[in-house]
Amino acid sequence: MKTISVSEAKAFDLYTMRDVGIPSLVLMERAALKSVENLAQLNWDLTHILVVAGSGNNGGDGIAVARLLKIHGFNVQLLLVGNPEHASIERIQQLKFANHYGVEVIQGGIPDWNAYSVIIDAIFGIGLSRPVSGNYQQVIQNINDSTANTLAIDVPSGFSPETGRELGIAVHANATATFAYAKNGMDSTTGQAFCGQLFVDDIGIYDPQVIQNLQNK
Ligand SMILES: NC(=O)C1=CN([C@@H]2O[C@H](COP(=O)(O)OP(=O)(O)OC[C@H]3O[C@@H](n4cnc5c(N)ncnc54)[C@H](O)[C@@H]3O)[C@@H](O)[C@H]2O)[C@H](O)CC1
Ligand SMILES: [K+]
Protein backbone atom coordinates (compact mmCIF):
# COMPACT_ATOMS: atom_id res chain seq x y z
CA MET A 1 0.00 0.00 0.00
CA LYS A 2 1.48 3.39 -1.02
CA THR A 3 1.73 5.62 2.05
CA ILE A 4 2.73 9.28 2.35
CA SER A 5 3.89 11.58 5.13
CA VAL A 6 1.76 14.38 6.61
CA SER A 7 3.97 16.98 4.94
CA GLU A 8 3.47 15.23 1.59
CA ALA A 9 -0.30 15.14 2.20
CA LYS A 10 -0.32 18.87 2.95
CA ALA A 11 1.92 19.60 -0.05
CA PHE A 12 -0.32 17.59 -2.40
CA ASP A 13 -3.43 19.39 -1.04
CA LEU A 14 -1.74 22.75 -1.62
CA TYR A 15 -0.52 21.79 -5.12
CA THR A 16 -4.05 20.74 -6.07
CA MET A 17 -5.63 23.95 -4.76
CA ARG A 18 -2.91 26.45 -5.68
CA ASP A 19 -1.11 25.09 -8.76
CA VAL A 20 -3.94 23.13 -10.35
CA GLY A 21 -6.60 25.52 -8.99
CA ILE A 22 -9.25 23.11 -7.73
CA PRO A 23 -11.04 24.91 -4.87
CA SER A 24 -10.81 23.51 -1.35
CA LEU A 25 -14.60 23.19 -1.09
CA VAL A 26 -14.65 20.99 -4.20
CA LEU A 27 -12.11 18.64 -2.59
CA MET A 28 -14.11 18.73 0.65
CA GLU A 29 -17.34 17.84 -1.17
CA ARG A 30 -15.60 14.93 -2.92
CA ALA A 31 -14.22 13.77 0.45
CA ALA A 32 -17.71 13.87 1.96
CA LEU A 33 -19.28 12.04 -0.99
CA LYS A 34 -16.68 9.28 -0.77
CA SER A 35 -17.08 9.01 3.02
CA VAL A 36 -20.85 8.50 2.63
CA GLU A 37 -20.17 5.92 -0.09
CA ASN A 38 -17.79 4.08 2.27
CA LEU A 39 -20.37 4.23 5.08
CA ALA A 40 -22.94 2.60 2.79
CA GLN A 41 -20.50 -0.22 1.97
CA LEU A 42 -20.02 -1.10 5.66
CA ASN A 43 -23.48 -2.61 6.19
CA TRP A 44 -23.73 -0.99 9.61
CA ASP A 45 -26.98 -0.11 11.42
CA LEU A 46 -27.45 3.50 10.26
CA THR A 47 -30.59 4.31 12.24
CA HIS A 48 -29.07 7.04 14.42
CA ILE A 49 -25.89 8.85 13.39
CA LEU A 50 -23.82 11.41 15.32
CA VAL A 51 -21.20 13.47 13.50
CA VAL A 52 -18.56 14.96 15.84
CA ALA A 53 -16.90 17.87 14.02
CA GLY A 54 -13.82 19.82 15.03
CA SER A 55 -13.02 23.42 14.14
CA GLY A 56 -10.76 22.72 11.15
CA ASN A 57 -11.21 21.24 7.69
CA ASN A 58 -11.55 17.73 9.08
CA GLY A 59 -14.60 19.11 10.86
CA GLY A 60 -15.65 20.69 7.57
CA ASP A 61 -15.59 17.25 5.94
CA GLY A 62 -17.71 15.86 8.76
CA ILE A 63 -20.32 18.64 8.53
CA ALA A 64 -20.58 18.02 4.78
CA VAL A 65 -21.14 14.31 5.54
CA ALA A 66 -23.93 15.28 7.98
CA ARG A 67 -25.58 17.43 5.26
CA LEU A 68 -25.43 14.59 2.70
CA LEU A 69 -26.87 12.10 5.20
CA LYS A 70 -29.67 14.53 6.12
CA ILE A 71 -30.77 15.05 2.50
CA HIS A 72 -30.86 11.28 2.08
CA GLY A 73 -33.31 10.95 4.98
CA PHE A 74 -31.00 9.65 7.72
CA ASN A 75 -31.53 10.53 11.40
CA VAL A 76 -28.29 12.48 11.84
CA GLN A 77 -27.19 14.98 14.50
CA LEU A 78 -24.09 17.17 14.65
CA LEU A 79 -21.90 17.88 17.70
CA LEU A 80 -19.44 20.74 17.26
CA VAL A 81 -16.26 20.63 19.34
CA GLY A 82 -13.43 23.15 19.55
CA ASN A 83 -13.33 26.91 19.67
CA PRO A 84 -15.66 28.35 17.02
CA GLU A 85 -13.47 31.44 16.91
CA HIS A 86 -10.67 29.26 15.51
CA ALA A 87 -12.92 27.69 12.87
CA SER A 88 -11.49 27.46 9.35
CA ILE A 89 -13.22 29.27 6.50
CA GLU A 90 -14.39 26.03 4.93
CA ARG A 91 -15.71 24.71 8.27
CA ILE A 92 -17.76 27.92 8.68
CA GLN A 93 -19.08 27.59 5.14
CA GLN A 94 -20.01 23.94 5.63
CA LEU A 95 -21.96 24.79 8.81
CA LYS A 96 -23.87 27.45 6.85
CA PHE A 97 -24.77 24.89 4.17
CA ALA A 98 -25.79 22.33 6.82
CA ASN A 99 -27.96 24.86 8.65
CA HIS A 100 -29.72 25.57 5.37
CA TYR A 101 -30.57 21.85 5.17
CA GLY A 102 -31.86 21.86 8.75
CA VAL A 103 -29.13 19.59 10.16
CA GLU A 104 -29.70 19.43 13.93
CA VAL A 105 -26.76 20.78 15.92
CA ILE A 106 -26.65 19.45 19.48
CA GLN A 107 -26.31 22.19 22.07
CA GLY A 108 -24.54 21.29 25.32
CA GLY A 109 -23.51 17.71 26.02
CA ILE A 110 -24.58 14.32 24.70
CA PRO A 111 -27.00 12.72 27.22
CA ASP A 112 -26.39 9.15 26.01
CA TRP A 113 -23.50 8.25 23.69
CA ASN A 114 -24.94 4.74 23.37
CA ALA A 115 -28.07 6.13 21.75
CA TYR A 116 -26.19 6.30 18.43
CA SER A 117 -25.63 3.34 16.11
CA VAL A 118 -22.85 5.21 14.23
CA ILE A 119 -20.46 7.99 15.25
CA ILE A 120 -18.55 9.84 12.51
CA ASP A 121 -15.22 11.11 13.88
CA ALA A 122 -14.35 14.41 12.20
CA ILE A 123 -12.47 16.09 15.05
CA PHE A 124 -8.86 16.08 13.78
CA GLY A 125 -7.27 14.92 10.55
CA ILE A 126 -3.75 15.63 9.33
CA GLY A 127 -3.75 18.90 11.29
CA LEU A 128 -3.26 17.13 14.62
CA SER A 129 -0.13 18.74 16.00
CA ARG A 130 0.01 18.03 19.74
CA PRO A 131 -1.36 15.62 22.35
CA VAL A 132 -5.11 15.72 22.77
CA SER A 133 -6.35 17.18 26.05
CA GLY A 134 -9.27 18.82 27.82
CA ASN A 135 -12.74 18.49 26.32
CA TYR A 136 -11.34 16.81 23.20
CA GLN A 137 -9.92 14.05 25.40
CA GLN A 138 -13.29 13.55 27.11
CA VAL A 139 -15.14 13.45 23.79
CA ILE A 140 -12.72 10.88 22.31
CA GLN A 141 -13.03 8.79 25.50
CA ASN A 142 -16.83 8.92 25.15
CA ILE A 143 -16.59 7.85 21.50
CA ASN A 144 -14.33 4.92 22.41
CA ASP A 145 -16.57 3.88 25.33
CA SER A 146 -19.76 4.00 23.26
CA THR A 147 -21.41 0.97 21.66
CA ALA A 148 -21.63 2.79 18.31
CA ASN A 149 -19.65 1.82 15.21
CA THR A 150 -17.17 4.61 14.46
CA LEU A 151 -16.07 5.85 11.02
CA ALA A 152 -13.03 8.17 11.16
CA ILE A 153 -12.72 10.89 8.53
CA ASP A 154 -9.21 10.93 6.99
CA VAL A 155 -7.43 9.96 10.23
CA PRO A 156 -8.76 8.60 13.56
CA SER A 157 -8.68 11.71 15.76
CA GLY A 158 -5.70 11.75 18.11
CA PHE A 159 -3.84 9.18 16.02
CA SER A 160 -0.59 10.50 14.60
CA PRO A 161 -0.62 9.79 10.86
CA GLU A 162 3.14 10.26 10.99
CA THR A 163 4.23 7.94 13.79
CA GLY A 164 1.26 5.59 13.99
CA ARG A 165 0.90 6.24 17.72
CA GLU A 166 -1.82 8.01 19.69
CA LEU A 167 -1.10 11.57 20.84
CA GLY A 168 -2.62 11.44 24.33
CA ILE A 169 -5.74 9.57 23.29
CA ALA A 170 -7.06 8.49 19.90
CA VAL A 171 -10.29 7.23 18.44
CA HIS A 172 -10.36 3.45 17.94
CA ALA A 173 -12.25 3.51 14.67
CA ASN A 174 -14.06 0.53 13.19
CA ALA A 175 -13.32 2.03 9.78
CA THR A 176 -11.41 5.00 8.35
CA ALA A 177 -12.03 6.90 5.11
CA THR A 178 -8.65 8.42 4.28
CA PHE A 179 -8.15 10.68 1.28
CA ALA A 180 -5.73 10.53 -1.65
CA TYR A 181 -3.17 8.13 -0.15
CA ALA A 182 -2.82 6.17 3.11
CA LYS A 183 -0.62 8.00 5.61
CA ASN A 184 2.67 6.49 6.85
CA GLY A 185 1.47 5.69 10.36
CA MET A 186 -1.44 3.63 9.02
CA ASP A 187 0.82 0.89 7.69
CA SER A 188 1.82 -0.31 11.17
CA THR A 189 0.03 -2.82 13.40
CA THR A 190 -1.04 0.03 15.70
CA GLY A 191 -2.22 1.88 12.61
CA GLN A 192 -4.48 -1.00 11.66
CA ALA A 193 -5.74 -1.23 15.27
CA PHE A 194 -6.77 2.45 15.30
CA CYS A 195 -8.01 2.72 11.70
CA GLY A 196 -10.02 -0.47 11.43
CA GLN A 197 -11.18 -1.17 7.87
CA LEU A 198 -9.29 1.36 5.71
CA PHE A 199 -10.78 3.01 2.64
CA VAL A 200 -8.30 5.02 0.54
CA ASP A 201 -10.50 7.44 -1.40
CA ASP A 202 -9.60 9.25 -4.62
CA ILE A 203 -10.88 12.80 -4.17
CA GLY A 204 -8.78 14.47 -6.89
CA ILE A 205 -5.58 14.99 -4.89
CA TYR A 206 -2.50 13.36 -6.42
CA ASP A 207 1.28 13.38 -6.13
CA PRO A 208 2.31 16.28 -8.44
CA GLN A 209 4.63 13.83 -10.23
CA VAL A 210 1.55 11.92 -11.43
CA ILE A 211 0.17 15.13 -12.99
CA GLN A 212 3.53 16.10 -14.48
CA ASN A 213 3.83 12.64 -16.08
CA LEU A 214 0.44 13.24 -17.72
CA GLN A 215 1.70 16.55 -19.13
CA ASN A 216 4.66 14.76 -20.70
CA LYS A 217 2.47 12.21 -22.46
N1 LIG B 1 -8.36 21.64 1.29
C1 LIG B 1 -7.73 20.70 1.96
O1 LIG B 1 -6.59 20.80 2.40
C2 LIG B 1 -8.52 19.49 2.23
C3 LIG B 1 -8.44 18.98 3.53
N2 LIG B 1 -9.28 18.01 3.89
C4 LIG B 1 -9.49 17.73 5.31
O2 LIG B 1 -8.82 18.70 6.11
C5 LIG B 1 -8.08 18.05 7.13
C6 LIG B 1 -6.95 18.92 7.59
O3 LIG B 1 -7.59 20.09 8.08
P1 LIG B 1 -6.85 21.16 9.01
O4 LIG B 1 -7.79 22.29 9.17
O5 LIG B 1 -5.49 21.41 8.45
O6 LIG B 1 -6.61 20.45 10.40
P2 LIG B 1 -7.53 19.47 11.25
O7 LIG B 1 -8.98 19.71 10.86
O8 LIG B 1 -6.95 18.13 11.15
O9 LIG B 1 -7.28 20.03 12.75
C7 LIG B 1 -8.00 21.19 13.15
C8 LIG B 1 -7.13 22.12 13.95
O10 LIG B 1 -6.97 21.59 15.25
C9 LIG B 1 -5.84 22.21 15.85
N3 LIG B 1 -5.20 21.16 16.63
C10 LIG B 1 -4.23 20.30 16.25
N4 LIG B 1 -3.92 19.45 17.25
C11 LIG B 1 -4.72 19.82 18.30
C12 LIG B 1 -4.88 19.36 19.63
N5 LIG B 1 -4.17 18.30 20.09
N6 LIG B 1 -5.75 19.97 20.45
C13 LIG B 1 -6.49 21.02 19.99
N7 LIG B 1 -6.42 21.52 18.73
C14 LIG B 1 -5.52 20.91 17.91
C15 LIG B 1 -4.98 22.75 14.74
O11 LIG B 1 -4.98 24.16 14.84
C16 LIG B 1 -5.71 22.32 13.48
O12 LIG B 1 -5.69 23.33 12.50
C17 LIG B 1 -7.69 16.75 6.50
O13 LIG B 1 -7.35 15.80 7.46
C18 LIG B 1 -8.95 16.38 5.73
O14 LIG B 1 -9.89 15.79 6.60
C19 LIG B 1 -10.25 17.57 2.90
O15 LIG B 1 -10.70 16.32 3.12
C20 LIG B 1 -9.68 17.56 1.51
C21 LIG B 1 -9.29 18.92 1.16
K1 LIG C 1 -10.89 12.39 12.15
Tab-separated table of C-alpha atoms and ligand atoms in Angstrom:
chain	number	residue	atom	x	y	z
A	1	MET	CA	0.000	0.000	0.000
A	2	LYS	CA	1.476	3.394	-1.024
A	3	THR	CA	1.727	5.621	2.053
A	4	ILE	CA	2.729	9.275	2.347
A	5	SER	CA	3.886	11.578	5.132
A	6	VAL	CA	1.758	14.375	6.607
A	7	SER	CA	3.973	16.975	4.939
A	8	GLU	CA	3.474	15.233	1.595
A	9	ALA	CA	-0.297	15.141	2.197
A	10	LYS	CA	-0.321	18.870	2.946
A	11	ALA	CA	1.916	19.598	-0.055
A	12	PHE	CA	-0.315	17.592	-2.398
A	13	ASP	CA	-3.425	19.394	-1.042
A	14	LEU	CA	-1.741	22.749	-1.616
A	15	TYR	CA	-0.521	21.794	-5.115
A	16	THR	CA	-4.046	20.741	-6.066
A	17	MET	CA	-5.634	23.955	-4.763
A	18	ARG	CA	-2.909	26.451	-5.679
A	19	ASP	CA	-1.109	25.091	-8.757
A	20	VAL	CA	-3.944	23.133	-10.352
A	21	GLY	CA	-6.599	25.524	-8.988
A	22	ILE	CA	-9.250	23.115	-7.730
A	23	PRO	CA	-11.042	24.909	-4.870
A	24	SER	CA	-10.808	23.515	-1.346
A	25	LEU	CA	-14.597	23.190	-1.087
A	26	VAL	CA	-14.653	20.987	-4.196
A	27	LEU	CA	-12.112	18.637	-2.591
A	28	MET	CA	-14.112	18.728	0.647
A	29	GLU	CA	-17.341	17.837	-1.167
A	30	ARG	CA	-15.604	14.928	-2.920
A	31	ALA	CA	-14.221	13.772	0.452
A	32	ALA	CA	-17.707	13.872	1.960
A	33	LEU	CA	-19.283	12.040	-0.992
A	34	LYS	CA	-16.676	9.281	-0.770
A	35	SER	CA	-17.076	9.010	3.020
A	36	VAL	CA	-20.850	8.496	2.628
A	37	GLU	CA	-20.175	5.915	-0.090
A	38	ASN	CA	-17.792	4.077	2.272
A	39	LEU	CA	-20.372	4.227	5.079
A	40	ALA	CA	-22.943	2.604	2.791
A	41	GLN	CA	-20.498	-0.216	1.968
A	42	LEU	CA	-20.018	-1.098	5.656
A	43	ASN	CA	-23.481	-2.612	6.188
A	44	TRP	CA	-23.733	-0.990	9.611
A	45	ASP	CA	-26.980	-0.114	11.415
A	46	LEU	CA	-27.452	3.501	10.260
A	47	THR	CA	-30.595	4.307	12.245
A	48	HIS	CA	-29.066	7.035	14.419
A	49	ILE	CA	-25.889	8.849	13.386
A	50	LEU	CA	-23.824	11.408	15.315
A	51	VAL	CA	-21.196	13.475	13.496
A	52	VAL	CA	-18.564	14.961	15.837
A	53	ALA	CA	-16.903	17.870	14.019
A	54	GLY	CA	-13.817	19.818	15.032
A	55	SER	CA	-13.023	23.416	14.142
A	56	GLY	CA	-10.759	22.723	11.149
A	57	ASN	CA	-11.215	21.239	7.692
A	58	ASN	CA	-11.553	17.729	9.078
A	59	GLY	CA	-14.603	19.112	10.856
A	60	GLY	CA	-15.651	20.691	7.567
A	61	ASP	CA	-15.587	17.252	5.942
A	62	GLY	CA	-17.714	15.864	8.760
A	63	ILE	CA	-20.316	18.644	8.527
A	64	ALA	CA	-20.581	18.024	4.779
A	65	VAL	CA	-21.143	14.313	5.539
A	66	ALA	CA	-23.935	15.278	7.977
A	67	ARG	CA	-25.583	17.425	5.255
A	68	LEU	CA	-25.429	14.585	2.704
A	69	LEU	CA	-26.872	12.096	5.204
A	70	LYS	CA	-29.669	14.529	6.121
A	71	ILE	CA	-30.775	15.055	2.499
A	72	HIS	CA	-30.863	11.278	2.079
A	73	GLY	CA	-33.306	10.946	4.981
A	74	PHE	CA	-30.996	9.651	7.724
A	75	ASN	CA	-31.529	10.527	11.401
A	76	VAL	CA	-28.288	12.483	11.843
A	77	GLN	CA	-27.191	14.980	14.496
A	78	LEU	CA	-24.093	17.170	14.651
A	79	LEU	CA	-21.903	17.882	17.699
A	80	LEU	CA	-19.436	20.742	17.260
A	81	VAL	CA	-16.261	20.632	19.341
A	82	GLY	CA	-13.426	23.152	19.549
A	83	ASN	CA	-13.328	26.912	19.673
A	84	PRO	CA	-15.665	28.346	17.021
A	85	GLU	CA	-13.465	31.445	16.909
A	86	HIS	CA	-10.667	29.263	15.507
A	87	ALA	CA	-12.918	27.688	12.874
A	88	SER	CA	-11.492	27.463	9.354
A	89	ILE	CA	-13.220	29.267	6.498
A	90	GLU	CA	-14.391	26.030	4.926
A	91	ARG	CA	-15.707	24.707	8.267
A	92	ILE	CA	-17.757	27.918	8.677
A	93	GLN	CA	-19.078	27.595	5.140
A	94	GLN	CA	-20.013	23.939	5.635
A	95	LEU	CA	-21.962	24.795	8.808
A	96	LYS	CA	-23.869	27.454	6.851
A	97	PHE	CA	-24.770	24.885	4.175
A	98	ALA	CA	-25.786	22.327	6.819
A	99	ASN	CA	-27.960	24.865	8.654
A	100	HIS	CA	-29.722	25.569	5.371
A	101	TYR	CA	-30.570	21.847	5.172
A	102	GLY	CA	-31.861	21.858	8.752
A	103	VAL	CA	-29.129	19.590	10.161
A	104	GLU	CA	-29.695	19.425	13.933
A	105	VAL	CA	-26.755	20.777	15.920
A	106	ILE	CA	-26.650	19.447	19.477
A	107	GLN	CA	-26.306	22.187	22.074
A	108	GLY	CA	-24.539	21.291	25.323
A	109	GLY	CA	-23.510	17.711	26.023
A	110	ILE	CA	-24.580	14.322	24.698
A	111	PRO	CA	-27.002	12.719	27.219
A	112	ASP	CA	-26.387	9.149	26.013
A	113	TRP	CA	-23.501	8.248	23.690
A	114	ASN	CA	-24.937	4.742	23.370
A	115	ALA	CA	-28.074	6.131	21.749
A	116	TYR	CA	-26.185	6.302	18.430
A	117	SER	CA	-25.633	3.344	16.108
A	118	VAL	CA	-22.852	5.212	14.234
A	119	ILE	CA	-20.460	7.989	15.248
A	120	ILE	CA	-18.554	9.839	12.509
A	121	ASP	CA	-15.219	11.112	13.876
A	122	ALA	CA	-14.352	14.409	12.198
A	123	ILE	CA	-12.466	16.090	15.054
A	124	PHE	CA	-8.863	16.076	13.780
A	125	GLY	CA	-7.273	14.917	10.547
A	126	ILE	CA	-3.746	15.632	9.327
A	127	GLY	CA	-3.751	18.897	11.287
A	128	LEU	CA	-3.256	17.126	14.623
A	129	SER	CA	-0.126	18.744	16.002
A	130	ARG	CA	0.014	18.027	19.738
A	131	PRO	CA	-1.356	15.622	22.351
A	132	VAL	CA	-5.109	15.716	22.773
A	133	SER	CA	-6.347	17.180	26.052
A	134	GLY	CA	-9.273	18.823	27.823
A	135	ASN	CA	-12.740	18.488	26.324
A	136	TYR	CA	-11.336	16.805	23.195
A	137	GLN	CA	-9.916	14.050	25.403
A	138	GLN	CA	-13.288	13.548	27.112
A	139	VAL	CA	-15.140	13.447	23.787
A	140	ILE	CA	-12.719	10.881	22.312
A	141	GLN	CA	-13.026	8.788	25.504
A	142	ASN	CA	-16.832	8.920	25.149
A	143	ILE	CA	-16.585	7.847	21.499
A	144	ASN	CA	-14.335	4.920	22.412
A	145	ASP	CA	-16.572	3.878	25.334
A	146	SER	CA	-19.763	4.002	23.258
A	147	THR	CA	-21.413	0.966	21.660
A	148	ALA	CA	-21.628	2.790	18.306
A	149	ASN	CA	-19.648	1.824	15.215
A	150	THR	CA	-17.168	4.614	14.461
A	151	LEU	CA	-16.071	5.854	11.023
A	152	ALA	CA	-13.033	8.165	11.159
A	153	ILE	CA	-12.717	10.895	8.531
A	154	ASP	CA	-9.206	10.934	6.990
A	155	VAL	CA	-7.428	9.955	10.231
A	156	PRO	CA	-8.764	8.597	13.557
A	157	SER	CA	-8.675	11.710	15.756
A	158	GLY	CA	-5.699	11.748	18.112
A	159	PHE	CA	-3.840	9.178	16.016
A	160	SER	CA	-0.589	10.498	14.605
A	161	PRO	CA	-0.623	9.794	10.864
A	162	GLU	CA	3.137	10.256	10.991
A	163	THR	CA	4.233	7.940	13.788
A	164	GLY	CA	1.260	5.589	13.995
A	165	ARG	CA	0.899	6.243	17.716
A	166	GLU	CA	-1.821	8.009	19.691
A	167	LEU	CA	-1.102	11.566	20.840
A	168	GLY	CA	-2.621	11.436	24.330
A	169	ILE	CA	-5.744	9.569	23.294
A	170	ALA	CA	-7.064	8.494	19.901
A	171	VAL	CA	-10.294	7.231	18.438
A	172	HIS	CA	-10.357	3.447	17.943
A	173	ALA	CA	-12.254	3.505	14.667
A	174	ASN	CA	-14.062	0.528	13.193
A	175	ALA	CA	-13.319	2.028	9.780
A	176	THR	CA	-11.412	4.998	8.353
A	177	ALA	CA	-12.027	6.898	5.113
A	178	THR	CA	-8.646	8.421	4.282
A	179	PHE	CA	-8.149	10.684	1.282
A	180	ALA	CA	-5.731	10.526	-1.653
A	181	TYR	CA	-3.168	8.125	-0.148
A	182	ALA	CA	-2.817	6.170	3.114
A	183	LYS	CA	-0.622	7.997	5.612
A	184	ASN	CA	2.672	6.492	6.852
A	185	GLY	CA	1.465	5.687	10.362
A	186	MET	CA	-1.444	3.633	9.019
A	187	ASP	CA	0.817	0.892	7.693
A	188	SER	CA	1.825	-0.315	11.171
A	189	THR	CA	0.029	-2.818	13.395
A	190	THR	CA	-1.041	0.030	15.697
A	191	GLY	CA	-2.221	1.881	12.606
A	192	GLN	CA	-4.479	-1.000	11.660
A	193	ALA	CA	-5.741	-1.226	15.271
A	194	PHE	CA	-6.766	2.455	15.302
A	195	CYS	CA	-8.015	2.719	11.700
A	196	GLY	CA	-10.024	-0.474	11.430
A	197	GLN	CA	-11.176	-1.166	7.873
A	198	LEU	CA	-9.286	1.361	5.713
A	199	PHE	CA	-10.784	3.014	2.637
A	200	VAL	CA	-8.305	5.024	0.538
A	201	ASP	CA	-10.498	7.435	-1.404
A	202	ASP	CA	-9.596	9.246	-4.623
A	203	ILE	CA	-10.880	12.801	-4.174
A	204	GLY	CA	-8.781	14.468	-6.892
A	205	ILE	CA	-5.578	14.994	-4.892
A	206	TYR	CA	-2.499	13.363	-6.418
A	207	ASP	CA	1.277	13.379	-6.126
A	208	PRO	CA	2.308	16.279	-8.439
A	209	GLN	CA	4.631	13.828	-10.233
A	210	VAL	CA	1.553	11.924	-11.429
A	211	ILE	CA	0.169	15.129	-12.994
A	212	GLN	CA	3.525	16.096	-14.480
A	213	ASN	CA	3.826	12.641	-16.075
A	214	LEU	CA	0.440	13.240	-17.723
A	215	GLN	CA	1.698	16.548	-19.125
A	216	ASN	CA	4.665	14.765	-20.696
A	217	LYS	CA	2.468	12.206	-22.457
B	1	LIG	N1	-8.363	21.639	1.293
B	1	LIG	C1	-7.733	20.697	1.959
B	1	LIG	O1	-6.594	20.803	2.400
B	1	LIG	C2	-8.515	19.493	2.235
B	1	LIG	C3	-8.443	18.980	3.526
B	1	LIG	N2	-9.275	18.006	3.895
B	1	LIG	C4	-9.490	17.734	5.310
B	1	LIG	O2	-8.823	18.702	6.106
B	1	LIG	C5	-8.084	18.053	7.126
B	1	LIG	C6	-6.954	18.918	7.594
B	1	LIG	O3	-7.591	20.089	8.076
B	1	LIG	P1	-6.849	21.165	9.012
B	1	LIG	O4	-7.792	22.291	9.167
B	1	LIG	O5	-5.488	21.410	8.448
B	1	LIG	O6	-6.609	20.452	10.401
B	1	LIG	P2	-7.535	19.474	11.246
B	1	LIG	O7	-8.977	19.710	10.863
B	1	LIG	O8	-6.953	18.129	11.151
B	1	LIG	O9	-7.284	20.031	12.753
B	1	LIG	C7	-7.997	21.193	13.153
B	1	LIG	C8	-7.128	22.120	13.948
B	1	LIG	O10	-6.971	21.594	15.247
B	1	LIG	C9	-5.840	22.213	15.852
B	1	LIG	N3	-5.198	21.157	16.625
B	1	LIG	C10	-4.230	20.304	16.250
B	1	LIG	N4	-3.919	19.451	17.252
B	1	LIG	C11	-4.715	19.823	18.297
B	1	LIG	C12	-4.876	19.360	19.633
B	1	LIG	N5	-4.167	18.296	20.087
B	1	LIG	N6	-5.753	19.970	20.452
B	1	LIG	C13	-6.494	21.019	19.988
B	1	LIG	N7	-6.424	21.519	18.727
B	1	LIG	C14	-5.525	20.913	17.914
B	1	LIG	C15	-4.978	22.755	14.739
B	1	LIG	O11	-4.984	24.163	14.843
B	1	LIG	C16	-5.714	22.322	13.477
B	1	LIG	O12	-5.690	23.333	12.504
B	1	LIG	C17	-7.693	16.755	6.499
B	1	LIG	O13	-7.351	15.797	7.461
B	1	LIG	C18	-8.954	16.385	5.733
B	1	LIG	O14	-9.893	15.787	6.596
B	1	LIG	C19	-10.251	17.571	2.898
B	1	LIG	O15	-10.701	16.317	3.120
B	1	LIG	C20	-9.685	17.564	1.515
B	1	LIG	C21	-9.293	18.920	1.165
B	2	K	K	-10.894	12.386	12.152
